[in-house]
Every structure is written in C-alpha cells, then in structure tokens.
Tab-separated table of C-alpha atoms and ligand atoms in Angstrom:
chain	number	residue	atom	x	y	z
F	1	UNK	CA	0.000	0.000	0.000
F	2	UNK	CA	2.516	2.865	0.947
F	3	UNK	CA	4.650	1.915	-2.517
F	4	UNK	CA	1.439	2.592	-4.252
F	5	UNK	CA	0.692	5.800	-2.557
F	6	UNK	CA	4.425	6.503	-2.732
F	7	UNK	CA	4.310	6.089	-6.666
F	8	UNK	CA	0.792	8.064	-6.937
F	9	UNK	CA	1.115	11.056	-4.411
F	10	UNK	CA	4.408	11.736	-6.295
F	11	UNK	CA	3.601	12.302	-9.352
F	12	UNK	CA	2.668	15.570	-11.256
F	13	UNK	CA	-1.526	16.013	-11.815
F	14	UNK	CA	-2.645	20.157	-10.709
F	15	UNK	CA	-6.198	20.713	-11.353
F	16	UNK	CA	-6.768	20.613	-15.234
F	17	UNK	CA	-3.241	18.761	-16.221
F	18	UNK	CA	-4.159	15.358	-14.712
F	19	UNK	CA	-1.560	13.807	-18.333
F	20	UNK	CA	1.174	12.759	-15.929
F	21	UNK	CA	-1.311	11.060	-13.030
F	22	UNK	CA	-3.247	9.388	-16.081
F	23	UNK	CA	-0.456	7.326	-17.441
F	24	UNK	CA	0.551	6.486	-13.716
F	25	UNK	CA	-2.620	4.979	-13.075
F	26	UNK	CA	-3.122	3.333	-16.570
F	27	UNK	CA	0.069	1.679	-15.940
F	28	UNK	CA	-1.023	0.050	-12.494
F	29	UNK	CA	-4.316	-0.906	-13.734
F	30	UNK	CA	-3.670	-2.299	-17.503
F	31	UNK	CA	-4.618	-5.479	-18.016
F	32	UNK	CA	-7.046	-5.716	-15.347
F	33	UNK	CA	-10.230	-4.619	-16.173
F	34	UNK	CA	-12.192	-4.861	-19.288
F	35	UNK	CA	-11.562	-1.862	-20.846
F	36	UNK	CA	-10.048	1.647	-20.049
F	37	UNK	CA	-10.904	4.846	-21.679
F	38	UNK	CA	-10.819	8.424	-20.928
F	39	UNK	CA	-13.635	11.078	-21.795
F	40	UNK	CA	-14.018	13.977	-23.353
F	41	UNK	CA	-12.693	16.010	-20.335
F	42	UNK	CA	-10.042	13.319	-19.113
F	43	UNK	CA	-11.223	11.335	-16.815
F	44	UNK	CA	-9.677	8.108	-16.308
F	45	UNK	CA	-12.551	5.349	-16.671
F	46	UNK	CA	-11.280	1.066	-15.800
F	47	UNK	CA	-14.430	-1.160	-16.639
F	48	UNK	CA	-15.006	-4.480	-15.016
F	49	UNK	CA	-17.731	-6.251	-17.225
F	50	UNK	CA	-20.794	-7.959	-15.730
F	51	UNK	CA	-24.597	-8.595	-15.924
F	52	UNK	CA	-25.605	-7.054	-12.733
F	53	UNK	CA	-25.663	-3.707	-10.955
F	54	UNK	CA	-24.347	-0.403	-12.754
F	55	UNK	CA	-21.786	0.882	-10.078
F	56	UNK	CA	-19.602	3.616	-10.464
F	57	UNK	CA	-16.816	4.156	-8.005
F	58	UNK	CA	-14.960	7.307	-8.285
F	59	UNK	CA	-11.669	9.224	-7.061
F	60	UNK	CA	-10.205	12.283	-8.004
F	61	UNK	CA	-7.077	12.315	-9.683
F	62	UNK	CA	-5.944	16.077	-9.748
F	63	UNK	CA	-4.393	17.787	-6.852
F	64	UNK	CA	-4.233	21.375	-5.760
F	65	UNK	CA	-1.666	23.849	-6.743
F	66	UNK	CA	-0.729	27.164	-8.028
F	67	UNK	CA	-0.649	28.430	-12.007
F	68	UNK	CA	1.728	31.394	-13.412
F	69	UNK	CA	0.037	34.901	-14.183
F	70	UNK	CA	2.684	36.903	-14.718
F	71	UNK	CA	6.548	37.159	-14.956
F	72	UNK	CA	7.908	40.642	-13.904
F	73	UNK	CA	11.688	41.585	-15.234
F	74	UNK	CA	13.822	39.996	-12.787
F	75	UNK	CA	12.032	37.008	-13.616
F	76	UNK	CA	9.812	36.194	-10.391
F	77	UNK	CA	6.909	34.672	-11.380
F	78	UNK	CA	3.525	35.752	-9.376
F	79	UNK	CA	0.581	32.964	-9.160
F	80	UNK	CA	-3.136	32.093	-8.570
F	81	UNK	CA	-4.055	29.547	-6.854
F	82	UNK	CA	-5.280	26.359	-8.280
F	83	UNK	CA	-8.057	24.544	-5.960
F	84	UNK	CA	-7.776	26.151	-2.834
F	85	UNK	CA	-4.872	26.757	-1.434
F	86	UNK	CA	-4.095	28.675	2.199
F	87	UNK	CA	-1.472	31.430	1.710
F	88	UNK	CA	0.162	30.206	5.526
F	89	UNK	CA	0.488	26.891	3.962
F	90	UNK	CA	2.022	27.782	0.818
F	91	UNK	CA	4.712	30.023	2.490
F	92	UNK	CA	8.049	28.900	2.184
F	93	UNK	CA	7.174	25.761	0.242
F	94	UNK	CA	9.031	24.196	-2.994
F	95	UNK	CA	6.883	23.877	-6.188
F	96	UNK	CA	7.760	21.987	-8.749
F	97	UNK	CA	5.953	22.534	-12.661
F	98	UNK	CA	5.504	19.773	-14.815
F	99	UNK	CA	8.523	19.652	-16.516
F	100	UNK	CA	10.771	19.959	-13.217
F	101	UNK	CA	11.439	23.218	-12.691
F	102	UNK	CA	11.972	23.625	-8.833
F	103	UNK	CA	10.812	27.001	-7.318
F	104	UNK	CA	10.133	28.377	-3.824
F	105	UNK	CA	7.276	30.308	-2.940
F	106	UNK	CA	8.278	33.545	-0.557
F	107	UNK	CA	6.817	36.835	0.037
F	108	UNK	CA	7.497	40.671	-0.167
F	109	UNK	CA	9.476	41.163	2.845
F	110	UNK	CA	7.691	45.053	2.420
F	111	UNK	CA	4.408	43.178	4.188
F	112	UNK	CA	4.563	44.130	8.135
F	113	UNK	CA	1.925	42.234	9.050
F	114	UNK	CA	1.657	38.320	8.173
F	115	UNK	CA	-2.068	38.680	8.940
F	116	UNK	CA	-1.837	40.374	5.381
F	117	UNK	CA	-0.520	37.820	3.954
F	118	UNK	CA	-1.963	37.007	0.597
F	119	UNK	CA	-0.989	35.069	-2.684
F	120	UNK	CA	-1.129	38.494	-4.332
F	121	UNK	CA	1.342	39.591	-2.318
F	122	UNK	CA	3.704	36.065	-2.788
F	123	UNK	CA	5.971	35.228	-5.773
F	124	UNK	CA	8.107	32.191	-7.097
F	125	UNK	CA	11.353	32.170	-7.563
F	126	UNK	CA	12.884	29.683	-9.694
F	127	UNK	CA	16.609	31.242	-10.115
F	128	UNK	CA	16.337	32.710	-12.893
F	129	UNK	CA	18.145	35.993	-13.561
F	130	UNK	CA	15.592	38.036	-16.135
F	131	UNK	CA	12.046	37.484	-17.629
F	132	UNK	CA	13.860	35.988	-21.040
F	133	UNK	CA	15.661	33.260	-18.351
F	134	UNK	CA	12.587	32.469	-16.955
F	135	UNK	CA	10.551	31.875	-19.797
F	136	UNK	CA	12.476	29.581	-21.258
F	137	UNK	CA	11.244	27.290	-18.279
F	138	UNK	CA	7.851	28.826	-16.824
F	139	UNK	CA	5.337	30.220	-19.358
F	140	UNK	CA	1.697	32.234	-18.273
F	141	UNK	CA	-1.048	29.405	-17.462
F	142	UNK	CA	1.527	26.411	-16.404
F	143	UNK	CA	0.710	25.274	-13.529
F	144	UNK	CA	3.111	23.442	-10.201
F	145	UNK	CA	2.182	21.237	-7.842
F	146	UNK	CA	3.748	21.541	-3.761
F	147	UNK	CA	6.625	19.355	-3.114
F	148	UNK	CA	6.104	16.637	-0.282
F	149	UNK	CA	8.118	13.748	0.043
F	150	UNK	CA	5.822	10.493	1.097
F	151	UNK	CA	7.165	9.147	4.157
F	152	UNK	CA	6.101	7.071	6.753
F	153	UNK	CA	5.417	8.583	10.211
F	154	UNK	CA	5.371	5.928	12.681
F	155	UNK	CA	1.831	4.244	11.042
F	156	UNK	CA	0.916	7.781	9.545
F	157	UNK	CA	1.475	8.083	5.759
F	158	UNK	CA	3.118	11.804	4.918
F	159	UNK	CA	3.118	13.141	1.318
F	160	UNK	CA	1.326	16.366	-0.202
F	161	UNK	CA	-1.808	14.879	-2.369
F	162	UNK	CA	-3.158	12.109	-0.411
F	163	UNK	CA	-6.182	14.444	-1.260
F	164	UNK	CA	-6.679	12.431	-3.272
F	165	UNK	CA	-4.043	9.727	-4.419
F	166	UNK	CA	-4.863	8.075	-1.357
F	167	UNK	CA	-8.181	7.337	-2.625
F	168	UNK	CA	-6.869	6.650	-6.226
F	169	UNK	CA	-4.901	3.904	-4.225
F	170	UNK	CA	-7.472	2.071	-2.892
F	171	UNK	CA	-9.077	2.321	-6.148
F	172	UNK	CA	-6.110	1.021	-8.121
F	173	UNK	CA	-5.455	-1.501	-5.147
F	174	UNK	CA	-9.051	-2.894	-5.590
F	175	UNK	CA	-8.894	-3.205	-9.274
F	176	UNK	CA	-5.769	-5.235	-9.111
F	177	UNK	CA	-7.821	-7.937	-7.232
F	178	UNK	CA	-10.885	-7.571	-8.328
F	179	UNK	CA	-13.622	-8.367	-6.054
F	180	UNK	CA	-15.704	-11.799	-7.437
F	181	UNK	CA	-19.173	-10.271	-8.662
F	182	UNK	CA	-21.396	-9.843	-11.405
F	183	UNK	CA	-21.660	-6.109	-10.919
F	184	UNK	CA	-20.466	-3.917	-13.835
F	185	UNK	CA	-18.244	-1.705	-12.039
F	186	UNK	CA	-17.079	1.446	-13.724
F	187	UNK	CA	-13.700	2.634	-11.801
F	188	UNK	CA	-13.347	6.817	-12.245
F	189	UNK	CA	-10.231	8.520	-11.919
F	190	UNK	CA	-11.773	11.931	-11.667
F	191	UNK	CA	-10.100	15.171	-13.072
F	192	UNK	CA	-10.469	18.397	-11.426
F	193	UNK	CA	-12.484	17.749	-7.946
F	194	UNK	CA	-10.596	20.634	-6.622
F	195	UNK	CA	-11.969	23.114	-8.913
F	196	UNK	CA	-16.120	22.025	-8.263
F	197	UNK	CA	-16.134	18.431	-9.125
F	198	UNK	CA	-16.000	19.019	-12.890
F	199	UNK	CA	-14.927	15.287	-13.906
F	200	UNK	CA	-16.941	13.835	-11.746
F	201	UNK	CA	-20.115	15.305	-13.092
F	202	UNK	CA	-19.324	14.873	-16.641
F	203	UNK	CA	-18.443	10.771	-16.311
F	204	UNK	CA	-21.470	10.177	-13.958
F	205	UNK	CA	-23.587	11.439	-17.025
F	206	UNK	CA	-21.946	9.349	-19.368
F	207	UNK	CA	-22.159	6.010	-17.083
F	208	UNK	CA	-25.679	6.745	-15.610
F	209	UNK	CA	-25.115	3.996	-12.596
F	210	UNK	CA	-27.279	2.246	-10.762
F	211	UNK	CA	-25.435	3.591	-7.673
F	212	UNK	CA	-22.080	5.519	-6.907
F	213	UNK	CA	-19.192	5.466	-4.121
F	214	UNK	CA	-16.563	8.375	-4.027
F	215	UNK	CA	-13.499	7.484	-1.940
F	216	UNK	CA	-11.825	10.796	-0.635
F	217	UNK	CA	-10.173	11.804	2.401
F	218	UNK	CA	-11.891	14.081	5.480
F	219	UNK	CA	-10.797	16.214	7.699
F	220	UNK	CA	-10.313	15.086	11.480
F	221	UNK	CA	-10.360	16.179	14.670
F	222	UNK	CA	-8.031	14.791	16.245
F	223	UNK	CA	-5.104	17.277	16.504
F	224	UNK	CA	-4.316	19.823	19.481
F	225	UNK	CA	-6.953	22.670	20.084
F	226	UNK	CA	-8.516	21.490	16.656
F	227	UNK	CA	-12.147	22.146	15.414
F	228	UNK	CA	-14.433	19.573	17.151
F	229	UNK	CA	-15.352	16.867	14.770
F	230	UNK	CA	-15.870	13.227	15.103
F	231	UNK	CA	-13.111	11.633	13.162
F	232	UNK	CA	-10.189	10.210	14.139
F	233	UNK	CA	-7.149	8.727	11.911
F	234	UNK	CA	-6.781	5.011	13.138
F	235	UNK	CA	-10.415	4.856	13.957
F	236	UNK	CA	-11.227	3.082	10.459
F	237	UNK	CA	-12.702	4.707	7.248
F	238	UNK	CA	-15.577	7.451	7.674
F	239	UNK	CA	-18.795	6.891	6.016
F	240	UNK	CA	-19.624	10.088	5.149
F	241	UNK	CA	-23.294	11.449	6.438
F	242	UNK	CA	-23.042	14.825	5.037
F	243	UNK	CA	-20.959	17.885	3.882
F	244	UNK	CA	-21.129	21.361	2.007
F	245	UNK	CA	-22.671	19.086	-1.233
F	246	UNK	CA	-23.785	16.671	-0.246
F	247	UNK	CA	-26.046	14.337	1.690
F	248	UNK	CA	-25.328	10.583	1.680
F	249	UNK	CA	-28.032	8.262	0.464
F	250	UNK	CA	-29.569	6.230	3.017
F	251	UNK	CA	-29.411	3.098	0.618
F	252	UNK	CA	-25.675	3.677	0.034
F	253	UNK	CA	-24.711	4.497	3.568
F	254	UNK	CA	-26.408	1.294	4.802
F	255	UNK	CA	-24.628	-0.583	2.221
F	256	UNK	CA	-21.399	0.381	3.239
F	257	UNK	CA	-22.149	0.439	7.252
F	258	UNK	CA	-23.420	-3.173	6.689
F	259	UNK	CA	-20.385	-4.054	4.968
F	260	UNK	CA	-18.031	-2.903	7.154
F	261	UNK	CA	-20.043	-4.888	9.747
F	262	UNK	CA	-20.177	-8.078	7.861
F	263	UNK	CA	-16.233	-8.147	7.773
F	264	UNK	CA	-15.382	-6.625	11.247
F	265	UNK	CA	-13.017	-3.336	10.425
F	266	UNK	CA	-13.864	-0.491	12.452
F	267	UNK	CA	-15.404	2.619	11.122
F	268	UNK	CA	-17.279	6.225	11.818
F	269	UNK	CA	-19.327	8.493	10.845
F	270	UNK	CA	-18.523	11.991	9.264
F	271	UNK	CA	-19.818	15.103	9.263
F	272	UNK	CA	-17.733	17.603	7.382
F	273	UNK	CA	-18.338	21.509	7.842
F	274	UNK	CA	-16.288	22.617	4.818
F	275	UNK	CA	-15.748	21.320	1.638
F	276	UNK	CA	-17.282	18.470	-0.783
F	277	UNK	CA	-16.614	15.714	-2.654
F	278	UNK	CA	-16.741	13.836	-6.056
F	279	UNK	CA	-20.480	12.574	-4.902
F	280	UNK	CA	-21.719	15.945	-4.640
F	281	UNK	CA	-21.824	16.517	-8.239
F	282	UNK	CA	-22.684	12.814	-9.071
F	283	UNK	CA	-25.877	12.293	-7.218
F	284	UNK	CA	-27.534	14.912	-9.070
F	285	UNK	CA	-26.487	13.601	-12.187
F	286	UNK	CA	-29.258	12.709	-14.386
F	287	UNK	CA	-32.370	11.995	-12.839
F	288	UNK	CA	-30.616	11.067	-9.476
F	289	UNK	CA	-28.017	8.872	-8.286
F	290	UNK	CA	-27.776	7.068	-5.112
F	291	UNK	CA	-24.335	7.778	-3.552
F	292	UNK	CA	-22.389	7.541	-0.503
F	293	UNK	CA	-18.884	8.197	0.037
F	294	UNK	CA	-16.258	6.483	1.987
F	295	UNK	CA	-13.221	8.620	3.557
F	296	UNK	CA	-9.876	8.504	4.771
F	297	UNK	CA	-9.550	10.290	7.798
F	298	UNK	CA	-6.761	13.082	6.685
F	299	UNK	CA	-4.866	15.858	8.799
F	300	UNK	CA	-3.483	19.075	7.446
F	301	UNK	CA	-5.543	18.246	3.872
F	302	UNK	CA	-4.336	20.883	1.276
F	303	UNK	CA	-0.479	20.940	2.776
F	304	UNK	CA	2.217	19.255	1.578
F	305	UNK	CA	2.507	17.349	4.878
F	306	UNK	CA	-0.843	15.606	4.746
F	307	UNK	CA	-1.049	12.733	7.324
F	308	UNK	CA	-3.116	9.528	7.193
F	309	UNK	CA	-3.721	6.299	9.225
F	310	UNK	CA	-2.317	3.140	6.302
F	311	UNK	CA	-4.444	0.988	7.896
F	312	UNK	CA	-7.076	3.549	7.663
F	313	UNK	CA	-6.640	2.930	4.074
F	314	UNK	CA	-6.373	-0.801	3.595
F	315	UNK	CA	-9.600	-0.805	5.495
F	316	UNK	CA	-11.000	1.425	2.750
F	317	UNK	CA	-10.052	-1.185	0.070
F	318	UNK	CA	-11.141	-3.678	2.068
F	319	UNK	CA	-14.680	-2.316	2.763
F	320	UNK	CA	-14.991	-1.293	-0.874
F	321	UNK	CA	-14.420	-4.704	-2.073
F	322	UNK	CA	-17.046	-5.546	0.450
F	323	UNK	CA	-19.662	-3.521	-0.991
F	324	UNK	CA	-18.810	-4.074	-4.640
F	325	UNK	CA	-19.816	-7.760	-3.976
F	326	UNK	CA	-22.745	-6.985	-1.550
F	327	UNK	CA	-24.531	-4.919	-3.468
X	401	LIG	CO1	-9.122	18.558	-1.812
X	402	LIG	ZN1	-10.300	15.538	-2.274
C-alpha cells in the first residue's frame, strides 16, 4: 500500500493537467479490467464487465496547486491559486511545474503584518536571472504542484496529495484484485475535484449507474486545540453522512455500514463543515443517483505534509471490495 501511494502522491496532476497522473494509473491498472478509456474532459474510466448492478466508483485524480500569471523583469513569477490553497500553507514551500522546474514560494518582505498575507502579495522564484531566463522554463497558465516527500510517520502516511491519491490507491489496489461479482463496475479517476467536481459530473452522465461510491479523504479532529469533529485517523474509514454538497443516500450508507459490519473493520461516521466531494456533483447527475462516500480520515488536507492512518486505508479497500460484492 505505501509503494502505491508513494508512486501516486508523487507524481505531477494540478487541477486541469491530470496527463502525468493518467499514465501512472493506466500503468497500475492495464490489463485488469475490461476496458479503459478516458472522456471527453479526461477522466480516467477502468471497466469491469458484468450482468448485474451499474456501479460507479470514483476518485479524483488532480491535486491542488498554483498556475503562473505573470513574470515581472527579474524574472519572479507571481501565481493564482489552483483549488484552494491557504497562503500560511504555501509560504516557504518548494513547487515543482511539470517539466521539473523547482521554485520556492516567498513573500514581499515590504508586508509588516503576516495577517496580510496574501498570494497576491507572494511570488516564485525559480533562479532565474531576467524574464527571457525564466521563460524559457515557466510560461503564463503552467501550472506546479507543492513538493512533499511520502514518508512514513510511525503508522501515519506523509506526502502532499493524499487528497486524493490516497483514494486513487485504494481504487487502483481494488482493481488489481478484483472483487468476485457480477456487478459492472465502472472505476473513475476523476479530473479536477478541486476546482467544483467538474470530472466527476461529466463521467457520472456518461455512465448513468445504478449507484455511486466516491473514496476521498476528510478532515479530522483529532489534533491539538482542533475544530471539534468526530473523526479520528486510526479509527477506520468514515462513512460520510453529510458535507457542504452533499447528503449521503440512506441506501448507500447502509450498504457500506453493513459491509463494514459483515467483515469486522472499524469505522465512523462523518460530518464535514467545509468542503465536498466527487459525490456531490454525481448524485444529481441525471435523474438522481444514489451515492455515498467512503473517507480517509486526513490531517493538514491541502499541505504538503498531509497525514493519514495506512491501515485507515487498507480498510478502505477492504470495505470497498465488500460492498462491490454486496450490493
Ligand atoms: Co481537496
Ligand atoms: Zn479531495
């Protein structure tokens, strides 16, 4: 598990050039499904054949990060944001764009107060000397991902991206032994989440399932002086009740609470005050989907130092397989 989350949360894949992630995850996955294609908008979509239910199970593939706007004469390059991105946790951080060019992000030392801290206000330096020496590596609209080694902490996972290569890893882990069913299963690598759940609502409407599962990591509260929230890392995946967009399906949720009975992991419920999720967009797909989503209990989501629970997450492939079959 951490060599695939290793290999995932390492690569390149900023909101809206997923390229790099694609052929990551086409690699893992070829040869063990039916059929892979991607869409119109590039989502990633593995098919397992079968007679039976229409499920689609979906993860995001694109990450946060930051996009070039303008490159002043010295050559420092200032940025939007990409997905949303905290200017405190982008301070001091290495970038890296999609061909490799390293640069840090730092800020004008003019600012007196770091409560006025903005990304307007930041800049990335990649060492070049003049706007010519920088543009022959950064142009306007490329976009960088944050550096973050993946390291284990102890039983934590570290890396920037678990949001959401950590559920792209218990999708790819899943696919590569397939659960024994008749269900057609339609496995979504989903391209920009971060910017509203665009992929997700565009493949939903081309599958039309019976059902749908995102897998996608939650906040927690479980860290000092933190919001109070009932999540814990270690205390098994969260079957997500509700967040900004969304409201789990009481079908779906009892299918996964039931499964994660039926093979004894332990799990909890989430309630999530900010933010949303693939199944947001996908259960008003259509006429109506029934979804549910399962999460990985995450700390610090949208740093570079993201922390999860690994058995957290073979407990998510585990209890996905679970449902895939029960269903
Ligand atoms: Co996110
Ligand atoms: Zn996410």
């Amino acid at each position: 598990m951490f060599e695939t989350i290793k290999k995932l949360a390492g690569s390149f894949g900023v909101s809206g050039s997923e390229e790099q992630i694609r052929e990551v995850i086409k690699n893992e996955i070829d040869g063990k499904v039916d059929e892979i294609k991607v869409d119109a908008l590039g989502n990633l979509i593995a098919v397992k054949k079968g007679s039976g239910k229409k499920i689609m199970v979906a993860a995001h593939m694109d990450e946060i990060g930051v996009m070039a706007t303008y490159i002043d004469e010295k050559g420092f390059i200032r940025f939007s944001n990409v997905g949303w991105v905290w200017q405190y946790f982008a301070l001091g951080q290495r970038v890296m764009f999609k061909n490799g060019t390293a640069g840090a992000v730092f800020y004008e030392q003019k600012l007196k107060e770091i409560k006025d801290l903005k990304l307007s206000n930041m800049y990335i330096d990649i060492g070049a000397k003049s706007r010519e020496e920088t543009e022959k590596k950064v142009k306007i609209g490329d976009t960088a991902c944050f550096v973050g080694d993946t390291v284990l902490a102890g039983n934590m996972v570290m890396s920037k991206a678990l949001d959401d290569r950590g559920g792209c890893a218990v999708l790819v882990k899943t696919i590569q032994e397939m659960p024994d069913t008749d269900n057609e299963i339609y496995f979504v690598f989903t391209v920009q989440e971060e910017l509203g759940l665009r992929g997700a609502k565009t493949s939903a409407f081309g599958i039309m399932p019976d059902i749908a599962i995102a897998i996608d990591v939650t906040d927690t509260g479980d860290t000092p002086e933190c919001e109070l929230m009932e999540v814990k890392c270690g205390g098994g995946p969260a079957i997500k009740i509700k967040d900004r967009s969304f409201i789990a399906h009481p079908e779906v949720r009892r299918l996964i609470e039931n499964s994660a009975k039926e093979i004894g992991i332990p799990y909890q419920f989430e309630i999530m005050e900010q933010g949303g999720t693939d199944a947001g967009a996908i259960h008003v797909t259509g006429g109506g989907v029934p979804s549910g989503v399962i999460s990985i209990p995450c700390r610090y989501v949208h740093s570079p130092v993201e922390m999860a629970d690994i058995t957290d997450i073979e407990n998510c492939v585990k209890l996905l397989r679970q449902c895939l079959k029960g269903y």
